[in-house]
Structures are given as C-alpha cells and as structure tokens.
PDB file of C-alpha atoms in Angstrom:
ATOM      1  CA  UNK A   1      12.394  -6.153  11.443  1.00 70.00           C
ATOM      2  CA  UNK A   2      13.580  -3.860   8.725  1.00 78.00           C
ATOM      3  CA  UNK A   3      13.735  -0.192   9.550  1.00 89.00           C
ATOM      4  CA  UNK A   4      14.920   3.065   8.051  1.00 94.00           C
ATOM      5  CA  UNK A   5      16.346   5.883  10.135  1.00 94.00           C
ATOM      6  CA  UNK A   6      16.531   9.495   9.145  1.00 95.00           C
ATOM      7  CA  UNK A   7      18.338  11.289  11.923  1.00 86.00           C
ATOM      8  CA  UNK A   8      17.708  14.870  10.843  1.00 88.00           C
ATOM      9  CA  UNK A   9      14.067  15.746  11.367  1.00 91.00           C
ATOM     10  CA  UNK A  10      14.325  19.426  10.549  1.00 95.00           C
ATOM     11  CA  UNK A  11      17.041  21.177   8.587  1.00 97.00           C
ATOM     12  CA  UNK A  12      17.263  24.883   7.854  1.00 97.00           C
ATOM     13  CA  UNK A  13      19.765  26.149   5.311  1.00 97.00           C
ATOM     14  CA  UNK A  14      20.447  29.329   3.439  1.00 97.00           C
ATOM     15  CA  UNK A  15      20.391  29.322  -0.337  1.00 97.00           C
ATOM     16  CA  UNK A  16      23.641  28.054  -1.908  1.00 96.00           C
ATOM     17  CA  UNK A  17      24.532  26.017   1.172  1.00 97.00           C
ATOM     18  CA  UNK A  18      25.404  22.373   0.717  1.00 97.00           C
ATOM     19  CA  UNK A  19      22.994  19.692   1.846  1.00 97.00           C
ATOM     20  CA  UNK A  20      23.469  16.225   3.210  1.00 97.00           C
ATOM     21  CA  UNK A  21      20.579  14.225   4.658  1.00 97.00           C
ATOM     22  CA  UNK A  22      21.336  10.985   6.410  1.00 96.00           C
ATOM     23  CA  UNK A  23      19.575   7.677   5.850  1.00 97.00           C
ATOM     24  CA  UNK A  24      20.447   4.361   7.460  1.00 96.00           C
ATOM     25  CA  UNK A  25      18.650   1.079   7.078  1.00 95.00           C
ATOM     26  CA  UNK A  26      18.737  -2.166   8.973  1.00 91.00           C
ATOM     27  CA  UNK A  27      18.803  -5.130   6.631  1.00 83.00           C
ATOM     28  CA  UNK A  28      21.733  -7.322   5.721  1.00 77.00           C
ATOM     29  CA  UNK A  29      20.571  -8.611   2.363  1.00 83.00           C
ATOM     30  CA  UNK A  30      20.164  -7.090  -1.072  1.00 87.00           C
ATOM     31  CA  UNK A  31      18.276  -3.823  -0.952  1.00 90.00           C
ATOM     32  CA  UNK A  32      16.780  -1.311  -3.321  1.00 91.00           C
ATOM     33  CA  UNK A  33      16.976   2.249  -2.046  1.00 94.00           C
ATOM     34  CA  UNK A  34      14.966   5.350  -2.849  1.00 95.00           C
ATOM     35  CA  UNK A  35      14.699   8.999  -1.975  1.00 97.00           C
ATOM     36  CA  UNK A  36      11.328  10.678  -2.386  1.00 97.00           C
ATOM     37  CA  UNK A  37      10.459  14.352  -2.081  1.00 97.00           C
ATOM     38  CA  UNK A  38       7.176  15.970  -1.135  1.00 95.00           C
ATOM     39  CA  UNK A  39       6.879  19.661  -2.016  1.00 95.00           C
ATOM     40  CA  UNK A  40       4.255  21.634  -0.090  1.00 91.00           C
ATOM     41  CA  UNK A  41       0.786  20.607  -1.235  1.00 88.00           C
ATOM     42  CA  UNK A  42       2.067  18.066  -3.728  1.00 90.00           C
ATOM     43  CA  UNK A  43       2.277  14.294  -3.900  1.00 90.00           C
ATOM     44  CA  UNK A  44       5.399  12.289  -3.182  1.00 93.00           C
ATOM     45  CA  UNK A  45       7.767  12.139  -6.133  1.00 93.00           C
ATOM     46  CA  UNK A  46      10.801   9.987  -6.782  1.00 94.00           C
ATOM     47  CA  UNK A  47      14.105  11.869  -6.547  1.00 96.00           C
ATOM     48  CA  UNK A  48      16.441   8.973  -7.233  1.00 95.00           C
ATOM     49  CA  UNK A  49      16.853   5.249  -6.818  1.00 94.00           C
ATOM     50  CA  UNK A  50      19.567   2.667  -6.368  1.00 94.00           C
ATOM     51  CA  UNK A  51      19.202  -0.935  -7.449  1.00 91.00           C
ATOM     52  CA  UNK A  52      22.754  -2.044  -8.263  1.00 90.00           C
ATOM     53  CA  UNK A  53      25.961  -0.901  -9.936  1.00 92.00           C
ATOM     54  CA  UNK A  54      27.598   2.467  -9.338  1.00 94.00           C
ATOM     55  CA  UNK A  55      26.937   3.347  -5.699  1.00 95.00           C
ATOM     56  CA  UNK A  56      26.809   7.057  -6.539  1.00 97.00           C
ATOM     57  CA  UNK A  57      23.468   7.760  -8.144  1.00 97.00           C
ATOM     58  CA  UNK A  58      22.292  10.975  -9.699  1.00 96.00           C
ATOM     59  CA  UNK A  59      18.703  12.109  -9.511  1.00 94.00           C
ATOM     60  CA  UNK A  60      16.584  14.983 -10.632  1.00 93.00           C
ATOM     61  CA  UNK A  61      17.183  18.643  -9.755  1.00 94.00           C
ATOM     62  CA  UNK A  62      20.882  18.180  -9.000  1.00 95.00           C
ATOM     63  CA  UNK A  63      20.446  15.680  -6.180  1.00 97.00           C
ATOM     64  CA  UNK A  64      22.683  12.667  -5.731  1.00 97.00           C
ATOM     65  CA  UNK A  65      23.007   9.892  -3.189  1.00 98.00           C
ATOM     66  CA  UNK A  66      25.746   7.494  -2.235  1.00 97.00           C
ATOM     67  CA  UNK A  67      25.150   3.902  -1.217  1.00 96.00           C
ATOM     68  CA  UNK A  68      27.735   2.733   1.323  1.00 95.00           C
ATOM     69  CA  UNK A  69      26.996  -0.915   1.961  1.00 92.00           C
ATOM     70  CA  UNK A  70      29.397  -1.266   4.888  1.00 93.00           C
ATOM     71  CA  UNK A  71      27.623   1.560   6.707  1.00 94.00           C
ATOM     72  CA  UNK A  72      24.075   0.575   5.645  1.00 95.00           C
ATOM     73  CA  UNK A  73      23.684   4.155   4.499  1.00 96.00           C
ATOM     74  CA  UNK A  74      22.193   6.003   1.553  1.00 97.00           C
ATOM     75  CA  UNK A  75      22.755   9.700   2.191  1.00 97.00           C
ATOM     76  CA  UNK A  76      21.256  12.376  -0.019  1.00 97.00           C
ATOM     77  CA  UNK A  77      23.379  15.312  -1.129  1.00 97.00           C
ATOM     78  CA  UNK A  78      23.116  18.510  -3.098  1.00 97.00           C
ATOM     79  CA  UNK A  79      26.046  20.907  -3.486  1.00 97.00           C
ATOM     80  CA  UNK A  80      23.998  24.098  -3.542  1.00 97.00           C
ATOM     81  CA  UNK A  81      20.376  24.251  -2.418  1.00 97.00           C
ATOM     82  CA  UNK A  82      17.746  26.613  -3.723  1.00 97.00           C
ATOM     83  CA  UNK A  83      14.674  28.077  -2.078  1.00 96.00           C
ATOM     84  CA  UNK A  84      12.572  25.772  -4.262  1.00 96.00           C
ATOM     85  CA  UNK A  85      14.132  22.725  -2.548  1.00 97.00           C
ATOM     86  CA  UNK A  86      12.044  23.476   0.534  1.00 97.00           C
ATOM     87  CA  UNK A  87      10.187  20.201   1.008  1.00 97.00           C
ATOM     88  CA  UNK A  88      10.028  17.023   3.033  1.00 96.00           C
ATOM     89  CA  UNK A  89      12.417  14.242   2.033  1.00 97.00           C
ATOM     90  CA  UNK A  90      11.853  10.558   2.650  1.00 96.00           C
ATOM     91  CA  UNK A  91      14.263   7.686   2.382  1.00 96.00           C
ATOM     92  CA  UNK A  92      12.791   4.253   1.582  1.00 95.00           C
ATOM     93  CA  UNK A  93      14.061   0.711   1.204  1.00 93.00           C
ATOM     94  CA  UNK A  94      12.698  -2.468  -0.245  1.00 89.00           C
ATOM     95  CA  UNK A  95      14.330  -5.853  -0.431  1.00 83.00           C
ATOM     96  CA  UNK A  96      14.394  -8.205  -3.368  1.00 73.00           C
ATOM     97  CA  UNK A  97      11.544 -10.655  -3.335  1.00 70.00           C
ATOM     98  CA  UNK A  98       9.324  -8.670  -0.983  1.00 73.00           C
ATOM     99  CA  UNK A  99       6.532  -6.260  -1.610  1.00 73.00           C
ATOM    100  CA  UNK A 100       7.097  -4.021   1.361  1.00 81.00           C
ATOM    101  CA  UNK A 101       8.588  -0.562   1.028  1.00 88.00           C
ATOM    102  CA  UNK A 102       9.770   0.791   4.359  1.00 90.00           C
ATOM    103  CA  UNK A 103       9.999   4.543   4.796  1.00 93.00           C
ATOM    104  CA  UNK A 104      11.941   6.706   7.186  1.00 93.00           C
ATOM    105  CA  UNK A 105      10.215   9.366   9.257  1.00 93.00           C
ATOM    106  CA  UNK A 106      11.204  12.127   6.864  1.00 95.00           C
ATOM    107  CA  UNK A 107      13.323  15.284   7.012  1.00 96.00           C
ATOM    108  CA  UNK A 108      11.745  18.685   6.630  1.00 96.00           C
ATOM    109  CA  UNK A 109      14.092  20.999   4.771  1.00 97.00           C
ATOM    110  CA  UNK A 110      13.579  24.728   4.803  1.00 97.00           C
ATOM    111  CA  UNK A 111      15.769  26.832   2.555  1.00 97.00           C
ATOM    112  CA  UNK A 112      15.936  30.523   3.378  1.00 96.00           C
ATOM    113  CA  UNK A 113      16.129  32.922   0.453  1.00 90.00           C
TER     114      UNK A 113
ATOM    115  CA  UNK B   1       2.907   8.887 -17.264  1.00 71.00           C
ATOM    116  CA  UNK B   2       1.574   6.821 -14.380  1.00 70.00           C
ATOM    117  CA  UNK B   3      -1.507   8.185 -12.760  1.00 89.00           C
ATOM    118  CA  UNK B   4      -2.714   7.186  -9.310  1.00 95.00           C
ATOM    119  CA  UNK B   5      -6.008   8.831  -8.503  1.00 96.00           C
ATOM    120  CA  UNK B   6      -7.523   9.063  -5.056  1.00 96.00           C
ATOM    121  CA  UNK B   7     -11.203   9.842  -5.132  1.00 90.00           C
ATOM    122  CA  UNK B   8     -11.248  12.553  -2.467  1.00 91.00           C
ATOM    123  CA  UNK B   9      -8.696  15.182  -1.509  1.00 93.00           C
ATOM    124  CA  UNK B  10     -10.437  16.114   1.741  1.00 96.00           C
ATOM    125  CA  UNK B  11     -12.941  14.167   3.778  1.00 97.00           C
ATOM    126  CA  UNK B  12     -14.667  14.915   7.072  1.00 97.00           C
ATOM    127  CA  UNK B  13     -16.454  12.083   8.847  1.00 97.00           C
ATOM    128  CA  UNK B  14     -18.023  11.495  12.238  1.00 97.00           C
ATOM    129  CA  UNK B  15     -16.846   9.001  14.807  1.00 98.00           C
ATOM    130  CA  UNK B  16     -18.365   5.584  14.165  1.00 97.00           C
ATOM    131  CA  UNK B  17     -19.047   6.124  10.485  1.00 97.00           C
ATOM    132  CA  UNK B  18     -17.887   3.617   7.893  1.00 97.00           C
ATOM    133  CA  UNK B  19     -15.465   5.312   5.537  1.00 97.00           C
ATOM    134  CA  UNK B  20     -14.352   4.257   2.068  1.00 97.00           C
ATOM    135  CA  UNK B  21     -11.202   5.628   0.453  1.00 97.00           C
ATOM    136  CA  UNK B  22     -10.838   4.765  -3.205  1.00 97.00           C
ATOM    137  CA  UNK B  23      -7.718   4.546  -5.326  1.00 97.00           C
ATOM    138  CA  UNK B  24      -7.360   3.830  -9.031  1.00 97.00           C
ATOM    139  CA  UNK B  25      -4.176   3.391 -11.072  1.00 96.00           C
ATOM    140  CA  UNK B  26      -3.888   3.311 -14.833  1.00 94.00           C
ATOM    141  CA  UNK B  27      -0.616   1.431 -15.383  1.00 90.00           C
ATOM    142  CA  UNK B  28      -1.665  -2.171 -14.882  1.00 92.00           C
ATOM    143  CA  UNK B  29       0.526  -2.417 -11.767  1.00 92.00           C
ATOM    144  CA  UNK B  30       0.132  -5.589  -9.806  1.00 92.00           C
ATOM    145  CA  UNK B  31       1.078  -4.059  -6.453  1.00 93.00           C
ATOM    146  CA  UNK B  32      -0.943  -1.429  -4.614  1.00 95.00           C
ATOM    147  CA  UNK B  33      -0.458   0.069  -1.174  1.00 96.00           C
ATOM    148  CA  UNK B  34      -2.170   2.186   1.432  1.00 97.00           C
ATOM    149  CA  UNK B  35      -0.050   4.305   3.764  1.00 97.00           C
ATOM    150  CA  UNK B  36      -0.919   6.864   6.357  1.00 97.00           C
ATOM    151  CA  UNK B  37       1.308   9.888   6.802  1.00 95.00           C
ATOM    152  CA  UNK B  38       1.547  11.640  10.155  1.00 94.00           C
ATOM    153  CA  UNK B  39       3.964  14.394  11.208  1.00 89.00           C
ATOM    154  CA  UNK B  40       7.091  12.954  12.781  1.00 86.00           C
ATOM    155  CA  UNK B  41       6.079   9.392  11.969  1.00 90.00           C
ATOM    156  CA  UNK B  42       6.670   9.350   8.229  1.00 90.00           C
ATOM    157  CA  UNK B  43       4.739   6.894   6.103  1.00 93.00           C
ATOM    158  CA  UNK B  44       3.381   3.798   7.770  1.00 93.00           C
ATOM    159  CA  UNK B  45       2.064   0.890   5.739  1.00 93.00           C
ATOM    160  CA  UNK B  46      -1.520  -0.105   6.479  1.00 96.00           C
ATOM    161  CA  UNK B  47      -2.180  -2.788   3.860  1.00 96.00           C
ATOM    162  CA  UNK B  48      -0.875  -3.832   0.502  1.00 94.00           C
ATOM    163  CA  UNK B  49      -2.073  -6.016  -2.314  1.00 95.00           C
ATOM    164  CA  UNK B  50       0.059  -7.898  -4.827  1.00 91.00           C
ATOM    165  CA  UNK B  51      -2.777  -9.207  -6.964  1.00 91.00           C
ATOM    166  CA  UNK B  52      -6.520  -9.056  -7.361  1.00 93.00           C
ATOM    167  CA  UNK B  53      -8.260 -10.336  -4.231  1.00 89.00           C
ATOM    168  CA  UNK B  54      -4.879 -10.754  -2.514  1.00 92.00           C
ATOM    169  CA  UNK B  55      -3.956  -8.597   0.439  1.00 93.00           C
ATOM    170  CA  UNK B  56      -1.479  -8.503   3.257  1.00 93.00           C
ATOM    171  CA  UNK B  57      -1.363  -6.569   6.452  1.00 94.00           C
ATOM    172  CA  UNK B  58       1.224  -3.868   6.813  1.00 92.00           C
ATOM    173  CA  UNK B  59       2.536  -2.432  10.036  1.00 90.00           C
ATOM    174  CA  UNK B  60      -0.644  -0.768  11.314  1.00 95.00           C
ATOM    175  CA  UNK B  61      -3.695  -2.662   9.992  1.00 96.00           C
ATOM    176  CA  UNK B  62      -5.849  -2.369  13.113  1.00 97.00           C
ATOM    177  CA  UNK B  63      -9.128  -0.621  12.436  1.00 96.00           C
ATOM    178  CA  UNK B  64      -8.752  -0.905   8.665  1.00 98.00           C
ATOM    179  CA  UNK B  65      -9.656  -3.350   5.931  1.00 97.00           C
ATOM    180  CA  UNK B  66      -9.109  -3.324   2.178  1.00 97.00           C
ATOM    181  CA  UNK B  67     -10.703  -4.578  -0.985  1.00 97.00           C
ATOM    182  CA  UNK B  68      -9.205  -5.305  -4.385  1.00 97.00           C
ATOM    183  CA  UNK B  69     -11.809  -6.685  -6.755  1.00 95.00           C
ATOM    184  CA  UNK B  70     -10.195  -5.279  -9.890  1.00 96.00           C
ATOM    185  CA  UNK B  71      -6.532  -4.842 -10.700  1.00 95.00           C
ATOM    186  CA  UNK B  72      -6.736  -1.081 -11.076  1.00 96.00           C
ATOM    187  CA  UNK B  73      -8.693  -0.335  -7.926  1.00 97.00           C
ATOM    188  CA  UNK B  74      -7.702  -0.641  -4.275  1.00 97.00           C
ATOM    189  CA  UNK B  75     -10.066   0.511  -1.555  1.00 97.00           C
ATOM    190  CA  UNK B  76      -9.311   1.269   2.078  1.00 98.00           C
ATOM    191  CA  UNK B  77     -12.170   0.846   4.521  1.00 98.00           C
ATOM    192  CA  UNK B  78     -12.435   2.252   8.006  1.00 97.00           C
ATOM    193  CA  UNK B  79     -15.099   0.047   9.563  1.00 94.00           C
ATOM    194  CA  UNK B  80     -15.880   2.464  12.397  1.00 97.00           C
ATOM    195  CA  UNK B  81     -13.941   5.690  12.142  1.00 97.00           C
ATOM    196  CA  UNK B  82     -12.253   7.011  15.250  1.00 97.00           C
ATOM    197  CA  UNK B  83     -10.550  10.314  15.957  1.00 97.00           C
ATOM    198  CA  UNK B  84      -7.117   8.663  16.023  1.00 97.00           C
ATOM    199  CA  UNK B  85      -7.605   7.806  12.380  1.00 98.00           C
ATOM    200  CA  UNK B  86      -7.493  11.471  11.454  1.00 98.00           C
ATOM    201  CA  UNK B  87      -4.560  11.532   9.057  1.00 97.00           C
ATOM    202  CA  UNK B  88      -3.323  11.879   5.486  1.00 97.00           C
ATOM    203  CA  UNK B  89      -3.880   8.656   3.558  1.00 98.00           C
ATOM    204  CA  UNK B  90      -1.678   7.874   0.576  1.00 97.00           C
ATOM    205  CA  UNK B  91      -2.262   5.278  -2.085  1.00 97.00           C
ATOM    206  CA  UNK B  92       0.603   3.997  -4.208  1.00 96.00           C
ATOM    207  CA  UNK B  93       1.159   1.461  -6.945  1.00 95.00           C
ATOM    208  CA  UNK B  94       4.093  -0.217  -8.658  1.00 92.00           C
ATOM    209  CA  UNK B  95       5.423  -3.300 -10.324  1.00 86.00           C
ATOM    210  CA  UNK B  96       7.556  -5.392  -7.995  1.00 74.00           C
ATOM    211  CA  UNK B  97      10.795  -3.719  -6.821  1.00 71.00           C
ATOM    212  CA  UNK B  98      10.260  -0.643  -8.951  1.00 83.00           C
ATOM    213  CA  UNK B  99       9.644   2.824  -7.475  1.00 88.00           C
ATOM    214  CA  UNK B 100       6.261   3.577  -5.993  1.00 91.00           C
ATOM    215  CA  UNK B 101       3.914   6.010  -7.710  1.00 93.00           C
ATOM    216  CA  UNK B 102       1.776   7.964  -5.283  1.00 95.00           C
ATOM    217  CA  UNK B 103      -1.585   9.602  -5.467  1.00 95.00           C
ATOM    218  CA  UNK B 104      -2.235  13.107  -4.150  1.00 93.00           C
ATOM    219  CA  UNK B 105      -3.495  11.836  -0.838  1.00 95.00           C
ATOM    220  CA  UNK B 106      -6.760  12.091   1.061  1.00 96.00           C
ATOM    221  CA  UNK B 107      -6.778  14.192   4.199  1.00 96.00           C
ATOM    222  CA  UNK B 108      -9.321  12.564   6.479  1.00 98.00           C
ATOM    223  CA  UNK B 109     -10.645  14.313   9.562  1.00 98.00           C
ATOM    224  CA  UNK B 110     -12.758  12.319  12.000  1.00 98.00           C
ATOM    225  CA  UNK B 111     -14.741  14.446  14.455  1.00 97.00           C
TER     226      UNK B 111
END
C-alpha cells in the first residue's frame, strides 16, 4: 500500500535558521506530490506541488521542495524561517489515475522569535 | 477562489447519537473527500466520492457512511457516535490529480 513518511514530528528553530523537513513516499509509479501547511486555527493550505518537469519547485512564502525520484523523497526547505512559519506541515502524494491522496503524519514546526 | 464550507465549526454530541457533517463546495469539483485529523496520526481518509452517488471507502471507513446526492454536497454520517470518533473532521474537494481544497474543519466531541 502507498504510504508517506515524515520523520520529523516536532521541529523547533530560531528565527533565521534554515529549515528542511523530510518526506518519503512508497510508490514506484508516477506520482504527484504536495506540501500543505496548517497555521494555528486555520484550514490546510497548499504550499507547493510537483507534477512533472523541474524537480525543484518553488512555493509560496519562500518555500521550495526538491523531488528526488531515486530516493522517493520530496523534502521541503526554506533558507531562513520566520516566527510566522510556526505551523504544522503535511506532505501528500497522489498517483496518476487514482483519486486517493495519501498524507504523512505531519511535522509541527515552532519558530522562536 | 474555491470555497469549501463545512456547516459546523464545533459540535458536541452524545454517545449513540446519529451525527451529520455537511460539506459544500462551489467549484463544480467532481471529487470530494472526508478526512479525520488526529494528533500524531496526520490526515486519514474516511471516504471519498468521485461523482454524484458514487463513493469509495478510504482507510478508516468503519463507523461512518457518506451521501452525495448533489455534486456540490458531500455528507459524512456517524450512524451511532462513539467517544473514539472525537476528532477534527476535514472535507476537501478537487478535480482529479489537482491539489485538494480544504474546508475549515469540524471539531466533533462525543461525550
């Protein structure tokens, strides 16, 4: 069965630190990959997505993610975090021709001012 | 902008009650989903629907049913609520293989 793993459950960083959140999936075929963010008290919002093409994708608010097919990974990065990035981040995958979106367990990021 | 509206933000029900959670989307999306979100478990798919009157079980359908009589509306039904169904319930919609659009969620407490 398809699955998505997010190995970091809680991350605490100081402002201006660099961020990398890991995401690995288990599916050998063509995948579409997403990162969602949930700010406190708000609904889940799309940060960025990968369907095809350049494996380095840029999203909103300075986030980017790199798709490495050989490693089945889609890690999220930001060079310098801000206090306002405090949120929970979810990686998700769907495969072509299916309706199911599989989510990871999420990573809670806390950025200290 | 896509809007997914869940009818209640907070709901408190008693054990054994029948509970209806309603979701409406305004973008003519064919696909709609119900997830539950629990700390440390992420989002788990309960049911999804890819067309009117069509539904498929997700990963945790036990204790739940769904109804999709109109394209814009997808209802989640807890036939007999139990305390282990206390959770945040999220509705989402999309066209196939495009990003999901989520509602604000319904926090259900079953006492």
